[in-house]
Short mmCIF file of C-alpha atoms in Angstrom, two decimals:
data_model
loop_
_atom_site.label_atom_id
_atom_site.label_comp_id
_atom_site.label_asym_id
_atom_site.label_seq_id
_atom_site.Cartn_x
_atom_site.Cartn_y
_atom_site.Cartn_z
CA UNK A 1 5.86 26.10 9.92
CA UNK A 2 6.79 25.93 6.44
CA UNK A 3 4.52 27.98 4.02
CA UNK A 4 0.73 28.70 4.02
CA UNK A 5 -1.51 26.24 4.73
CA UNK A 6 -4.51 25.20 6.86
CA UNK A 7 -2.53 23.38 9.56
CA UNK A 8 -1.10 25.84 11.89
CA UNK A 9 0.64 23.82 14.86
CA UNK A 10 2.21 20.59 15.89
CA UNK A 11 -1.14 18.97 17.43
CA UNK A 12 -2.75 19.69 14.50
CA UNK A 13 -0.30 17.75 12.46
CA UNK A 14 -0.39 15.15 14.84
CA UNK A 15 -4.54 14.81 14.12
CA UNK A 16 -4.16 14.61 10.22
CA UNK A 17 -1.55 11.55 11.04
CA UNK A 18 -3.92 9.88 13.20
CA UNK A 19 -6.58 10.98 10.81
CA UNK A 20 -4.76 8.91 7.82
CA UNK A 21 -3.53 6.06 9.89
CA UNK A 22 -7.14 5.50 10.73
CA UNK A 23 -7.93 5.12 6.55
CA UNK A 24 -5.12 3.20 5.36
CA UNK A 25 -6.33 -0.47 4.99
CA UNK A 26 -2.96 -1.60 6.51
CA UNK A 27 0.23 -0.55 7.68
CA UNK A 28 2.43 1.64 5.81
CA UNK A 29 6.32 2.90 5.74
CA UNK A 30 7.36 6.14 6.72
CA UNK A 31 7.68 7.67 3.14
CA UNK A 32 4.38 6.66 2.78
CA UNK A 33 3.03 8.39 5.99
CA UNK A 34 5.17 11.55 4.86
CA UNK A 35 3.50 11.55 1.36
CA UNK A 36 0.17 11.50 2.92
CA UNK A 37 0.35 13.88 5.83
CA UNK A 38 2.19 16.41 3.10
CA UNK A 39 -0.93 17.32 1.40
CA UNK A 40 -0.60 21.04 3.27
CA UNK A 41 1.88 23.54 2.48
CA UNK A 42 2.48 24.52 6.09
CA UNK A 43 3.65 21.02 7.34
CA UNK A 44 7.52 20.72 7.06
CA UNK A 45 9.47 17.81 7.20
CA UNK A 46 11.29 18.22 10.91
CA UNK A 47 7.76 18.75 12.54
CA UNK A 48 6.23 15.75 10.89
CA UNK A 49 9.20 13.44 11.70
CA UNK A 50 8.45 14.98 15.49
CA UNK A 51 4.69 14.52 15.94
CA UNK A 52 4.97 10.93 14.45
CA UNK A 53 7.69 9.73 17.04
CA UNK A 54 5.51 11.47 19.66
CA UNK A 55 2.51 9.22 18.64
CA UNK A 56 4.26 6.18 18.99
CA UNK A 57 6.30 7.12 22.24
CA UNK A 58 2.23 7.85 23.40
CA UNK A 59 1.27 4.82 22.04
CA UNK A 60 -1.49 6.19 19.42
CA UNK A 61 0.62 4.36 16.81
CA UNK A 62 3.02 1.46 16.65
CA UNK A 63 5.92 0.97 14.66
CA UNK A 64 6.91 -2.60 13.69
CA UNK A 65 10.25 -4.34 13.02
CA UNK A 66 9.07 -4.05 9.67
CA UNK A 67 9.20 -0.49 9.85
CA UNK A 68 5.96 -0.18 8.84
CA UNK A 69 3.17 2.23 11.24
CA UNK A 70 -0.20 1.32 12.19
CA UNK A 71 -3.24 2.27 14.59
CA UNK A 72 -3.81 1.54 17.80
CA UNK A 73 -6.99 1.36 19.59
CA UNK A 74 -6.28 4.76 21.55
CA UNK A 75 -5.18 6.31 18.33
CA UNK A 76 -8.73 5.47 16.72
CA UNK A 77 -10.48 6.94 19.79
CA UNK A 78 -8.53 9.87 19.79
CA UNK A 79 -8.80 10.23 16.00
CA UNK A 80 -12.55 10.12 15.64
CA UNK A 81 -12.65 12.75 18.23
CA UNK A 82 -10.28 15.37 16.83
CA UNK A 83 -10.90 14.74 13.43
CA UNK A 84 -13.74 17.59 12.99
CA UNK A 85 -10.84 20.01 13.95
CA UNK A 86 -9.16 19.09 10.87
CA UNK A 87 -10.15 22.15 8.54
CA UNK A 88 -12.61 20.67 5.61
CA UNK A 89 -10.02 21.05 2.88
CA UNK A 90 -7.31 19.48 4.22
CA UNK A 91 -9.14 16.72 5.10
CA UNK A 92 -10.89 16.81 1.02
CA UNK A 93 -7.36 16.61 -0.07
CA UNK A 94 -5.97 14.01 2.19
CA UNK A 95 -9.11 11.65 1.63
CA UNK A 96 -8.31 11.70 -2.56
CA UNK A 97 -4.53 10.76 -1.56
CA UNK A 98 -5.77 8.14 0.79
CA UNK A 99 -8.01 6.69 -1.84
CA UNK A 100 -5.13 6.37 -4.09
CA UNK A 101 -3.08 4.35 -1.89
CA UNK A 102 -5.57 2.41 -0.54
CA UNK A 103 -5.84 1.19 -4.24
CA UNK A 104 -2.54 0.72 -4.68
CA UNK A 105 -2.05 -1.25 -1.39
CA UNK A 106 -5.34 -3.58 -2.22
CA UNK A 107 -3.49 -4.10 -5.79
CA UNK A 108 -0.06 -5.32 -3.89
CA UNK A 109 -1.91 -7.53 -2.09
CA UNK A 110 -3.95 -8.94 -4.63
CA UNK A 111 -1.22 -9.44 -7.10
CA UNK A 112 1.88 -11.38 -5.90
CA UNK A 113 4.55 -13.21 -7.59
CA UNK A 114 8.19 -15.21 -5.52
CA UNK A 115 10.67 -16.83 -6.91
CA UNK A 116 12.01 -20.28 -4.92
CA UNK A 117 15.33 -22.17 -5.84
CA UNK A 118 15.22 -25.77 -6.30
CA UNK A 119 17.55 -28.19 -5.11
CA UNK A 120 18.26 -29.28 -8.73
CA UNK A 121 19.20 -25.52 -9.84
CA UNK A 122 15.88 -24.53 -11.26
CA UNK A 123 13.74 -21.83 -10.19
CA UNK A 124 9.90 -21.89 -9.09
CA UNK A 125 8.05 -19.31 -10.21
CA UNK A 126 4.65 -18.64 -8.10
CA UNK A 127 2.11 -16.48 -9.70
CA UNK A 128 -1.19 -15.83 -7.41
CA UNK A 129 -4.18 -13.15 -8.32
CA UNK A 130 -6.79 -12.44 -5.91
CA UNK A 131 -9.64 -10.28 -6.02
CA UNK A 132 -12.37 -9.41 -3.26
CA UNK A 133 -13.84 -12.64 -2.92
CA UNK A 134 -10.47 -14.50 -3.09
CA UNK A 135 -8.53 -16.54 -4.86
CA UNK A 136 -8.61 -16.14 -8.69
CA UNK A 137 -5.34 -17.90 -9.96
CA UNK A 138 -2.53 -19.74 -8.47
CA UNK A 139 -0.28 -20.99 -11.37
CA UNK A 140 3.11 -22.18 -10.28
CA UNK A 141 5.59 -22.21 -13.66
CA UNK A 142 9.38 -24.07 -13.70
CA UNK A 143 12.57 -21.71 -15.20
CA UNK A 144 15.91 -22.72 -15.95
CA UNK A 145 17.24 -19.35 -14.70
CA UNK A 146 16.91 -16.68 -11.87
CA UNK A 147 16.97 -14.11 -14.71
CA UNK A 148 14.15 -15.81 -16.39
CA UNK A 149 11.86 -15.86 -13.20
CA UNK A 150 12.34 -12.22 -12.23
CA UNK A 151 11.34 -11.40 -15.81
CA UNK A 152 7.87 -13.38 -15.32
CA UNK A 153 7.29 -11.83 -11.69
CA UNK A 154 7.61 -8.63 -13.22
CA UNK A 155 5.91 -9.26 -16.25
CA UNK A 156 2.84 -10.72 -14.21
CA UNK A 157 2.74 -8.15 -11.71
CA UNK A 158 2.10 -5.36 -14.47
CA UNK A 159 -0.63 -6.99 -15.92
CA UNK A 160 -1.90 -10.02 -14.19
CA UNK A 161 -5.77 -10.16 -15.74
CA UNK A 162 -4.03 -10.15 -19.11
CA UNK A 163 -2.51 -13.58 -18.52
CA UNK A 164 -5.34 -14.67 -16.85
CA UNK A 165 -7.97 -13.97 -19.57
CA UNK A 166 -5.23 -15.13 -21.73
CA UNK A 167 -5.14 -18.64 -19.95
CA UNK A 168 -8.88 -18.85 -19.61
CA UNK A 169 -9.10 -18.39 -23.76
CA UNK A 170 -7.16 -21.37 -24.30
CA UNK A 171 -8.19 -23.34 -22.48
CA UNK A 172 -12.33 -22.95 -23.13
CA UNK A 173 -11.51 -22.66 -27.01
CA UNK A 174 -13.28 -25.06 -28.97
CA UNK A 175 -10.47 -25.34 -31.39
CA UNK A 176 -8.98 -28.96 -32.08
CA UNK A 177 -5.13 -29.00 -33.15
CA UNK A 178 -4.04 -31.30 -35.54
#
């Protein structure tokens, strides 16, 4: 093990990865598992990469073509089992980190903007915001340019309820243009 920490051995490691893949709200990359399980000093990098292979190869989590990990229905049922073994503060530490990228991930999903090529050379910019209930916005925009389009994906995926409000003011303003 690498320094001092509360996790002392490979199983152990292997129940704060099932412990997060049982909180994320959907699958996530590698890096993302790393950052996650990292949250104690005496996990190193060659023992993590270890006890995550093993829990695919035993089928407590499955890796898609996406490279992305996920749950399975052992892994749950082995998770809410060993998860009490998991001493208090690592699981504290690892439940703030999970919160965070649970946000993050809901946000991704909630705010999405592609760019489509038309057959005349134009581009197709589609804008969509979501929130818990559904669909908020779905505003699909003509550029002249790729350049152009990326620009307004990126734009709108930094601050999407800004355009939105700004939208909904004018188009409920009461003024009359001349």
């Amino acid at each position: 093990m690498a320094g001092r920490g509360f996790i002392h051995d490979k199983l152990e490691i292997k129940f704060l990865i099932l412990y997060i893949a049982a909180r994320v709200i959907q699958p996530i990359p590698f890096d993302t598992v790393l950052d996650l399980t990292m949250c104690d000093d005496a996990i190193d990098y060659f023992d993590f990469s270890e006890c995550l292979n093993d829990l695919v190869k035993t089928e407590h989590l499955t890796l898609s073509g996406e490279g992305l990990y996920a749950i399975t229905e052992k892994g749950v049922r082995n998770s809410q089992i060993c998860e009490s073994s998991l001493p208090y503060s690592v699981r504290l530490r690892c439940d703030k980190n999970l919160s965070i990228w649970n946000r993050k991930l809901r946000r991704k999903s909630q705010v999405r903007a592609a760019t489509e090529k038309r057959d005349n050379g134009t581009y197709t910019v589609r804008l969509s915001l979501d929130d818990d209930m559904g669909s908020v916005m779905d505003l699909q925009l003509m550029v002249v340019r790729e350049d152009m389009a990326k620009v307004l994906s990126d734009r709108f995926r930094k601050e999407p309820e800004k355009l939105y409000s700004k939208i909904m003011d004018l188009l409920l303003s009461d003024e009359e243009e001349n």
